[in-house]
Coordinates of C-alpha atoms and ligand atoms in Angstrom, one line a residue:
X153 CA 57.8 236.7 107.9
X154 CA 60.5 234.9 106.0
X155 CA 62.9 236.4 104.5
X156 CA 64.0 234.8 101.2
X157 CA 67.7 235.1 100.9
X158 CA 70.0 237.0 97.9
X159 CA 70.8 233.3 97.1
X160 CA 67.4 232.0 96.8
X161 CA 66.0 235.5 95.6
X162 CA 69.1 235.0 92.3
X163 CA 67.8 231.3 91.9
X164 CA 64.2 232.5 91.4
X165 CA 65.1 235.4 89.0
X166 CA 67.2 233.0 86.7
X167 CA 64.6 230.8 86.6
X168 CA 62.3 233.4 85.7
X169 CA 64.6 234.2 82.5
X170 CA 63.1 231.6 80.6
X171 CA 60.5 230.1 82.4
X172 CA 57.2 230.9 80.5
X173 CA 59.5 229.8 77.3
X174 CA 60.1 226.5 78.7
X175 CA 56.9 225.8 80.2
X176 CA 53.3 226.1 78.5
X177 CA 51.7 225.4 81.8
X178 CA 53.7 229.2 83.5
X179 CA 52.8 231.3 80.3
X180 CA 49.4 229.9 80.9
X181 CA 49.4 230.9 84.5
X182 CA 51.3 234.0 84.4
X183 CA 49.8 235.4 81.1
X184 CA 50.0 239.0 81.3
X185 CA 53.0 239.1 84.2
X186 CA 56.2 239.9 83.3
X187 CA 58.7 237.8 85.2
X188 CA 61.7 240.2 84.6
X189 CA 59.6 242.6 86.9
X190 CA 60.3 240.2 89.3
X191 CA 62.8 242.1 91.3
X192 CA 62.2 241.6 95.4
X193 CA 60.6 239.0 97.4
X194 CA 57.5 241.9 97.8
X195 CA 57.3 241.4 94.0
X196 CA 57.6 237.7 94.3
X197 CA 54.7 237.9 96.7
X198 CA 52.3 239.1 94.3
X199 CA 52.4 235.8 91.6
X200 CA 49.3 233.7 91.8
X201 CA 49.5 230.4 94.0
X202 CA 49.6 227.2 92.6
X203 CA 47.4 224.6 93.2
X204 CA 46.8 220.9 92.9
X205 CA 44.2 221.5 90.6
X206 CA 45.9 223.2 88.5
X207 CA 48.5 220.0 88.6
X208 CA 45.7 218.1 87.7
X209 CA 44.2 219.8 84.6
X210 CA 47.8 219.6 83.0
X211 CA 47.6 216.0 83.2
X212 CA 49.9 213.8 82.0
X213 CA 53.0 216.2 81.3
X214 CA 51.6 219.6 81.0
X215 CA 53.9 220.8 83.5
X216 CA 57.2 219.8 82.0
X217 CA 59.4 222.4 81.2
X218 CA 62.6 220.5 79.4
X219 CA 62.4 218.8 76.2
X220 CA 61.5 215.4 76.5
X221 CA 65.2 213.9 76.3
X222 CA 65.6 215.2 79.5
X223 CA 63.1 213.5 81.0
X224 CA 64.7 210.3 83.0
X225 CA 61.9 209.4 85.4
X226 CA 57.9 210.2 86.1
X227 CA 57.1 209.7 89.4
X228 CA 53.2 210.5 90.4
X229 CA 50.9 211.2 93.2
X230 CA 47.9 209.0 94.2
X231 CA 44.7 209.7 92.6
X232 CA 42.3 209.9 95.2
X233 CA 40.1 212.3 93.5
X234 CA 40.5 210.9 90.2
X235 CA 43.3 212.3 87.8
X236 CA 46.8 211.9 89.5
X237 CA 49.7 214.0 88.9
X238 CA 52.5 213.3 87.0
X239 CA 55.7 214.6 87.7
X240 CA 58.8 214.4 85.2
X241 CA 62.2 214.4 87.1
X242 CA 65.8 215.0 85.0
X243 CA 68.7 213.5 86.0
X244 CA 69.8 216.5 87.6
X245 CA 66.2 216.4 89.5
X246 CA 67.5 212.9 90.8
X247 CA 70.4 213.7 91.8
X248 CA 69.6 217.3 94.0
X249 CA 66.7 214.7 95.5
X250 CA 69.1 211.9 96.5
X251 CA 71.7 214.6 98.0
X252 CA 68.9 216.2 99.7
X253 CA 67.7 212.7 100.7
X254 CA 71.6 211.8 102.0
X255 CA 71.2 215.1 104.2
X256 CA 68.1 214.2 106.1
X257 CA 69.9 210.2 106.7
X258 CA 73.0 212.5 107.9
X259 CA 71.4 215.2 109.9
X260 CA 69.2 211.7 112.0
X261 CA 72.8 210.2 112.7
X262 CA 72.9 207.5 110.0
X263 CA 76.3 206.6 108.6
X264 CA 78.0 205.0 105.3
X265 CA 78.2 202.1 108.3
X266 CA 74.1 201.6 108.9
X267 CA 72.1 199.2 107.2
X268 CA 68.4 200.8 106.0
X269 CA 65.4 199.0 106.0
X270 CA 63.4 200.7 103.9
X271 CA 59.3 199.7 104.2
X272 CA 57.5 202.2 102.0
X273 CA 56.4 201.2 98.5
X274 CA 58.3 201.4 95.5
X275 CA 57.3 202.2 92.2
X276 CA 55.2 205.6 91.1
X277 CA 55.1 207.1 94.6
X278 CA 58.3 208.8 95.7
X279 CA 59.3 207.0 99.3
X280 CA 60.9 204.0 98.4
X281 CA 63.1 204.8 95.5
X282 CA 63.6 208.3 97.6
X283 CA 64.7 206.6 100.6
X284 CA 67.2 204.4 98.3
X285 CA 68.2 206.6 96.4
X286 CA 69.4 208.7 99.5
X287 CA 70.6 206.0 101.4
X288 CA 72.9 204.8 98.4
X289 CA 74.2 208.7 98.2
X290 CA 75.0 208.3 102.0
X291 CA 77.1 205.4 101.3
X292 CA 75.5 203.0 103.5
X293 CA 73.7 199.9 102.6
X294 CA 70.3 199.8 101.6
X295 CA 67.4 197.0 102.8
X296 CA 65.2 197.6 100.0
X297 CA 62.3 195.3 101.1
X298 CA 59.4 197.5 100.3
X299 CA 56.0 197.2 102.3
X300 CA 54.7 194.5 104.1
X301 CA 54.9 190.7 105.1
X302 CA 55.8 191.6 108.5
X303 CA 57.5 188.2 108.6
X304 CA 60.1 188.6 106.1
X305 CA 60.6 192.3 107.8
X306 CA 61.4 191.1 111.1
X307 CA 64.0 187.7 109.7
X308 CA 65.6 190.5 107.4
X309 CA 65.6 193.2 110.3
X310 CA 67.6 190.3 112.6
X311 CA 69.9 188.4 109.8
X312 CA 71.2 191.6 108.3
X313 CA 71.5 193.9 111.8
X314 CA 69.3 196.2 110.8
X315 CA 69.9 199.4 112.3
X316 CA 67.7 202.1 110.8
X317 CA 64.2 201.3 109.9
X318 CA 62.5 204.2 107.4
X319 CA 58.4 203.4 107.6
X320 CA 55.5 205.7 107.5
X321 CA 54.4 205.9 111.4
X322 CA 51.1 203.4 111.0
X323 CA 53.8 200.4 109.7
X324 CA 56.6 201.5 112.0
X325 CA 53.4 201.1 114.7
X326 CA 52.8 197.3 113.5
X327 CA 56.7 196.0 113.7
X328 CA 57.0 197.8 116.7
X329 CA 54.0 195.7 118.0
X330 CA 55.2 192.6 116.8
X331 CA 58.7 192.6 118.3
X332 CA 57.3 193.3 121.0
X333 CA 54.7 190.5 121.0
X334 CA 57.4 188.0 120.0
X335 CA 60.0 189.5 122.7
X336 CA 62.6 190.1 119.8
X337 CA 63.8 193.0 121.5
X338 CA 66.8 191.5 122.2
X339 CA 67.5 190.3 118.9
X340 CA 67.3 193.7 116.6
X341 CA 70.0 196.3 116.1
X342 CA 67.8 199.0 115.2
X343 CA 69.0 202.6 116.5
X344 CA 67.4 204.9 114.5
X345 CA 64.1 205.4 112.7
X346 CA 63.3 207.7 109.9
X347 CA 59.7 208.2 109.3
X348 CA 57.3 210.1 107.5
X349 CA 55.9 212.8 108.5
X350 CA 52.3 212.1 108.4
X351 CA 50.0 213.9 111.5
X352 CA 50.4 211.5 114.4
X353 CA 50.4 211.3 118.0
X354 CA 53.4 211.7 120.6
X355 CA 51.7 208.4 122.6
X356 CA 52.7 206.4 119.3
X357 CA 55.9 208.2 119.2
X358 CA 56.9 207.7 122.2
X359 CA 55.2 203.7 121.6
X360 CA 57.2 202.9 118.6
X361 CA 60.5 204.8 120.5
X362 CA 60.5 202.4 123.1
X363 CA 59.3 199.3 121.7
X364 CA 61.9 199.6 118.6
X365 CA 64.4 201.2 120.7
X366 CA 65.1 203.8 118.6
X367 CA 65.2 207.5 118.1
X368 CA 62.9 208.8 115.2
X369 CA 63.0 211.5 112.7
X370 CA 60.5 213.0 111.4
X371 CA 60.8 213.6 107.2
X372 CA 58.9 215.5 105.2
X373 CA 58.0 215.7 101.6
X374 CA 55.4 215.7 99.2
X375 CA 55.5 213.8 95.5
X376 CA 55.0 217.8 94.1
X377 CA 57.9 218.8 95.7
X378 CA 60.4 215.9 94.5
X379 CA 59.4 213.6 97.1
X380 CA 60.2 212.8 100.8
X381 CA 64.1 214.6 101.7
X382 CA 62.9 218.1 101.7
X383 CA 63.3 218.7 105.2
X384 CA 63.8 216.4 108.5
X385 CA 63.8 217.1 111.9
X386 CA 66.7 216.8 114.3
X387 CA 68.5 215.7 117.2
X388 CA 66.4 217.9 119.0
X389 CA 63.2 217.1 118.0
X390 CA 61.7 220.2 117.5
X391 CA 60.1 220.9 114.3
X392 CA 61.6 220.2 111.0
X393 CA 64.6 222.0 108.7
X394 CA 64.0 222.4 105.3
X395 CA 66.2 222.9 102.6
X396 CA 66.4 226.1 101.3
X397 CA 69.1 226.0 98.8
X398 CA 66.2 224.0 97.3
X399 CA 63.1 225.4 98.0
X400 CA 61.5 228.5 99.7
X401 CA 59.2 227.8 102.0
X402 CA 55.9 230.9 102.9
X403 CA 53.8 230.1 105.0
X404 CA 50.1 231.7 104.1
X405 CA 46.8 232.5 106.0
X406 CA 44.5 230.0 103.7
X407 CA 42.0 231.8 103.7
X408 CA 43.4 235.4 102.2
X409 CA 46.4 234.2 100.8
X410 CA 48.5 237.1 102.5
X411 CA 52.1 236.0 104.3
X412 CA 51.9 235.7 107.7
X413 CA 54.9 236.6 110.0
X414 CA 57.1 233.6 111.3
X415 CA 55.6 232.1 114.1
X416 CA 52.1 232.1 113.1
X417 CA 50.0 229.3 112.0
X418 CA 49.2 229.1 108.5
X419 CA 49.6 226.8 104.9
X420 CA 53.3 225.9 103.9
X421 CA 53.6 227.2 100.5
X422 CA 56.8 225.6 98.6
X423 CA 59.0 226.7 96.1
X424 CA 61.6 224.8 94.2
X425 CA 64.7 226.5 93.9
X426 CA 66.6 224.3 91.3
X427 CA 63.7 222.0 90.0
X428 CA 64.3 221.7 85.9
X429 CA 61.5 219.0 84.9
X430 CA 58.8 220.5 86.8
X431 CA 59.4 223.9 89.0
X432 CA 56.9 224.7 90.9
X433 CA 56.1 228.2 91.9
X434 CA 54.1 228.8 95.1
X435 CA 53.2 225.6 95.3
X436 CA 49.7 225.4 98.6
X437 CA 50.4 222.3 100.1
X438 CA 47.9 222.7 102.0
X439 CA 50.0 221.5 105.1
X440 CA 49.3 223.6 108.3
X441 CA 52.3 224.6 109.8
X442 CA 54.6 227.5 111.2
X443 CA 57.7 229.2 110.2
X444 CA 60.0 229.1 113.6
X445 CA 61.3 232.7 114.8
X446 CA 63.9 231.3 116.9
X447 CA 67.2 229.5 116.4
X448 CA 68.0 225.8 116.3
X449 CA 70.0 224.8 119.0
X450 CA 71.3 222.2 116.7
X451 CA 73.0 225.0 114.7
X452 CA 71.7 224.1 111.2
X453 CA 70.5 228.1 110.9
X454 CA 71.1 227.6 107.4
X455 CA 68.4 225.0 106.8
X456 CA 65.3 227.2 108.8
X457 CA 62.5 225.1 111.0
X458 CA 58.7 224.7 110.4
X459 CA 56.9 223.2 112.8
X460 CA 55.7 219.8 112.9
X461 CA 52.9 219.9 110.8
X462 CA 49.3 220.1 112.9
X463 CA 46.9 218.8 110.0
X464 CA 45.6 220.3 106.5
X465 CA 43.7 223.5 105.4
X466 CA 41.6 220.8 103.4
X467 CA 39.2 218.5 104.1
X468 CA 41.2 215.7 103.0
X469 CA 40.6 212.7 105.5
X470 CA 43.7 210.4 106.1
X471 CA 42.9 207.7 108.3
X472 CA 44.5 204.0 108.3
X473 CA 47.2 204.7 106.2
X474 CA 44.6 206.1 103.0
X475 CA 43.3 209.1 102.2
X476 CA 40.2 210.0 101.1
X477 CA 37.9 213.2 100.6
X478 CA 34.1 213.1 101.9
X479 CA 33.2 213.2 97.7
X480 CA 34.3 209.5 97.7
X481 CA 32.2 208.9 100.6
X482 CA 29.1 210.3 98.7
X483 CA 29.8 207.9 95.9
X484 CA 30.3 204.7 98.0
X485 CA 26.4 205.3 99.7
X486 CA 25.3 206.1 96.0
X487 CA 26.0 202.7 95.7
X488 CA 24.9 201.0 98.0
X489 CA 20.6 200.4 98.2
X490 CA 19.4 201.3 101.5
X491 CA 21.7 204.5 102.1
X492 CA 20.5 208.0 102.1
X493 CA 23.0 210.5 101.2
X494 CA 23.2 211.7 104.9
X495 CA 26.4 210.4 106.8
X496 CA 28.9 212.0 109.3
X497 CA 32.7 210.6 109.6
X498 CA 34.2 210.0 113.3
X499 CA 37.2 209.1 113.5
X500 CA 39.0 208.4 116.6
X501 CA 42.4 207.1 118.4
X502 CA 41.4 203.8 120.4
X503 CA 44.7 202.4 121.9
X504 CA 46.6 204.1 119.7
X505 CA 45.1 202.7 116.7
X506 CA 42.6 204.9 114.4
X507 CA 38.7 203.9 114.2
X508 CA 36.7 205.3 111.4
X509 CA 33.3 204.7 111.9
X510 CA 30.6 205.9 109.4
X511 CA 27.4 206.7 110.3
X512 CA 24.8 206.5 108.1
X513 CA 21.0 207.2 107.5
X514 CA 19.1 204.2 106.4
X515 CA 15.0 203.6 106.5
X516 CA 16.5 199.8 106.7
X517 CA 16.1 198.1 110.0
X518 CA 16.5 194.1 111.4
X519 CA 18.7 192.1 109.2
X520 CA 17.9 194.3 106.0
X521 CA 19.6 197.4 107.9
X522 CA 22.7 194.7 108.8
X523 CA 23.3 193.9 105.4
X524 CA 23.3 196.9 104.4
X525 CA 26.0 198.1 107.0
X526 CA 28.2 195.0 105.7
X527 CA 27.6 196.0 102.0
X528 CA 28.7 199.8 102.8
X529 CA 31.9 198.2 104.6
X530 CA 32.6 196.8 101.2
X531 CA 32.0 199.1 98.9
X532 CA 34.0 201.5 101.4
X533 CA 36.8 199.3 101.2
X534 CA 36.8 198.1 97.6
X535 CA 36.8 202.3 96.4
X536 CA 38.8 204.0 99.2
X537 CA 41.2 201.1 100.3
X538 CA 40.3 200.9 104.4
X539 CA 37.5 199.4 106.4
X540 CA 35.3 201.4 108.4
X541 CA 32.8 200.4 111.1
X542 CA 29.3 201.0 108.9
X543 CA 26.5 202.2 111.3
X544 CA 23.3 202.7 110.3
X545 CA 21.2 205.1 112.2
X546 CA 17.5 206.3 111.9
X547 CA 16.7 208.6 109.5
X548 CA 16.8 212.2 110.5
X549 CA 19.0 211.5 113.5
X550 CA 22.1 213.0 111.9
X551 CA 22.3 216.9 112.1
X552 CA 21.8 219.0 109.6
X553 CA 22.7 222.4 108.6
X554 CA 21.7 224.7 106.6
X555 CA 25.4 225.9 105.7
X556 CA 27.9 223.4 104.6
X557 CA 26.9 220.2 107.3
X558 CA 30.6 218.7 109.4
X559 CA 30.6 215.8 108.6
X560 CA 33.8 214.6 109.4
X561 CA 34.8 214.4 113.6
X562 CA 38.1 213.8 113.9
X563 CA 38.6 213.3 117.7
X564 CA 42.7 212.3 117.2
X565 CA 45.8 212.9 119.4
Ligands
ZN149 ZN1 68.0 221.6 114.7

């Protein structure tokens, strides 16, 4: 299993020192532990996990752990499920992130020379300022055009020379697309590509690769965990290095909780190292993953590899570039008349593109069962942010089960 290091071991015992002082939200969760007895990684292994939900009930800053001068910066997750959480960063926070960040831009080949065009959002989630944060760090100059008008991406992409484009893989999918459907091939500079890691295919990799012309990273990150810049894959292409003078990285059998040797499939649990505003101890991401056994060709043994992430230990369903949980689902038939609470989820990879088709029971048929479909569509859309194909189907036609019914088929890469 992984071995935490003397360094990383020391990082997690000084941070112990003080932590259930600083931090309402750890004498909460680790009433009745005594941190100082904290003495081994087998020690270290016995603390309770840490959870989303638990992120979630200490909304908006129950998990700060500096006074509030030292606050500089909130940055939050998306609330699918309702409350979102809030993560306060201090200055110090920013900067380990954007040298972090700098790393991953390093460790895919970019230079104080390249010219990043950055495409995810700015604002509360963490990719855009991330990504420019990092790229600033680096040296080189930043294209901080934010997400879409594909227009504007494409006139910047050739005016300015371009050479690195930073997109989530579903964007970097679309430009790639479009240059090829206006033959601009010739007329781009772009070399590299540094995307995020979300599950996808090696047919869109190996898509956006050759349209673009470019060699992709994969990055990975998650809002908890400061953001994108944890870890990146590199030249080789073969899972992803994570940084761990910053965090410590376990990787867990979700269903017991127990370590599982390197090598094996499990959940990536993270901890941060050096985090100040909001450390976070055993932190399930819920990421299914594996720690690699074996050396890096690339040499970076300091900085060990997880795999490329395979999918998540939960049910959460991320399709079209949004996320949703089948609970959401539930609410958009409540709302609609004609829907019974029966549905099943398929979602499936048609020329590379994902299409989420819902299924639904209805007593409806003719034009009654139609608008009912089109209604669904909407309501799916206006709540969860993506349009599905709305099918109604007999009543009784979807199976059932007397344990907890699939719902969602997910017949991807
Ligand atoms: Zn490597």
């Amino acid at each position: 299993m992984a071995v935490m290091t003397n360094a990383q071991l020391d990082l997690i015992k000084n941070e112990f020192k003080t932590l259930k002082e600083r931090s309402p939200f750890y004498a909460k969760k680790f009433a009745g532990i005594d941190l100082s007895d904290v003495q081994s990684q087998e020690d270290f292994e016995k603390l309770p996990f840490s959870e989303k939900n638990d992120l979630r009930e200490a909304y908006p800053l129950g998990i700060q752990a500096v006074p509030d001068e030292d606050v500089v910066r909130i940055h939050s997750s998306s609330g699918t499920t309702g409350t979102p959480v809030i993560i306060p960063y201090t200055a110090q926070d920013v900067s380990d992130w954007a040298e972090m960040f700098a790393r991953c831009l390093k460790i895919a080949g970019c230079t104080n020379l390249d010219r990043i065009q950055i495409t995810p959002g700015y604002g509360l989630w963490t990719a855009g300022i991330g990504f420019q944060a990092g790229v600033e760090r680096l040296g080189a100059m930043a294209i901080p055009m934010g997400p879409g008008n594909t227009e504007k991406q494409l006139k910047m992409m050739q005016d300015l020379k371009s050479t690195v484009i930073t997109a989530t893989s579903s964007y970097a999918l679309l430009l790639a697309e479009e240059i090829t459907k206006r033959n601009l091939r010739d007329k781009i500079c772009l070399r590299k590509g540094v995307i995020g890691s979300e599950r996808w295919g090696q047919k869109t990799r190996e898509r956006i690769q050759s349209e673009m012309g470019i060699e992709i990273y994969d990055i990975y990150g998650l809002t908890e965990i400061y953001g994108p810049g944890i870890g990146i894959s590199c030249d080789e292409h073969d899972g992803i290095h994570m940084f761990s003078d910053y965090v410590y990285c376990e990787v867990i059998d979700p269903k017991t909780g127990q370590v599982l040797p390197d090598g094996e499939e499990g959940e990536l649990v993270l901890t941060t190292l050096r985090k100040q505003g909001a450390p976070l101890i055993r932190f399930r991401t819920h990421d299914l993953t594996s720690i690699r056994p074996d050396d890096c060709p690339c040499g970076r043994n300091e900085y060990p590899r997880i795999n490329m992430i395979t999918g998540r230990s939960d049910d959460m369903v991320k399709v079209k570039g949004c996320n949703f949980f089948p609970a959401q689902v539930e609410e958009c038939l409540a709302f609609v008349d004609g829907c019974s609470s029966e549905y099943q989820i398929q979602i499936e990879a048609i020329n590379d593109r994902d299409v989420l088709t819902l299924f639904f029971e209805t007593a409806l048929t003719g034009e009654d069962k139609e608008r009912c479909e089109k209604q669904l569509a909407e309501v799916f859309k206006a709540k969860i942010g993506c349009t599905p194909n709305a099918e109604g189907v007999p009543m009784g036609e979807l199976p059932r089960s007397t344990k907890k019914t699939q719902r969602v088929f997910d017949s991807r890469y």
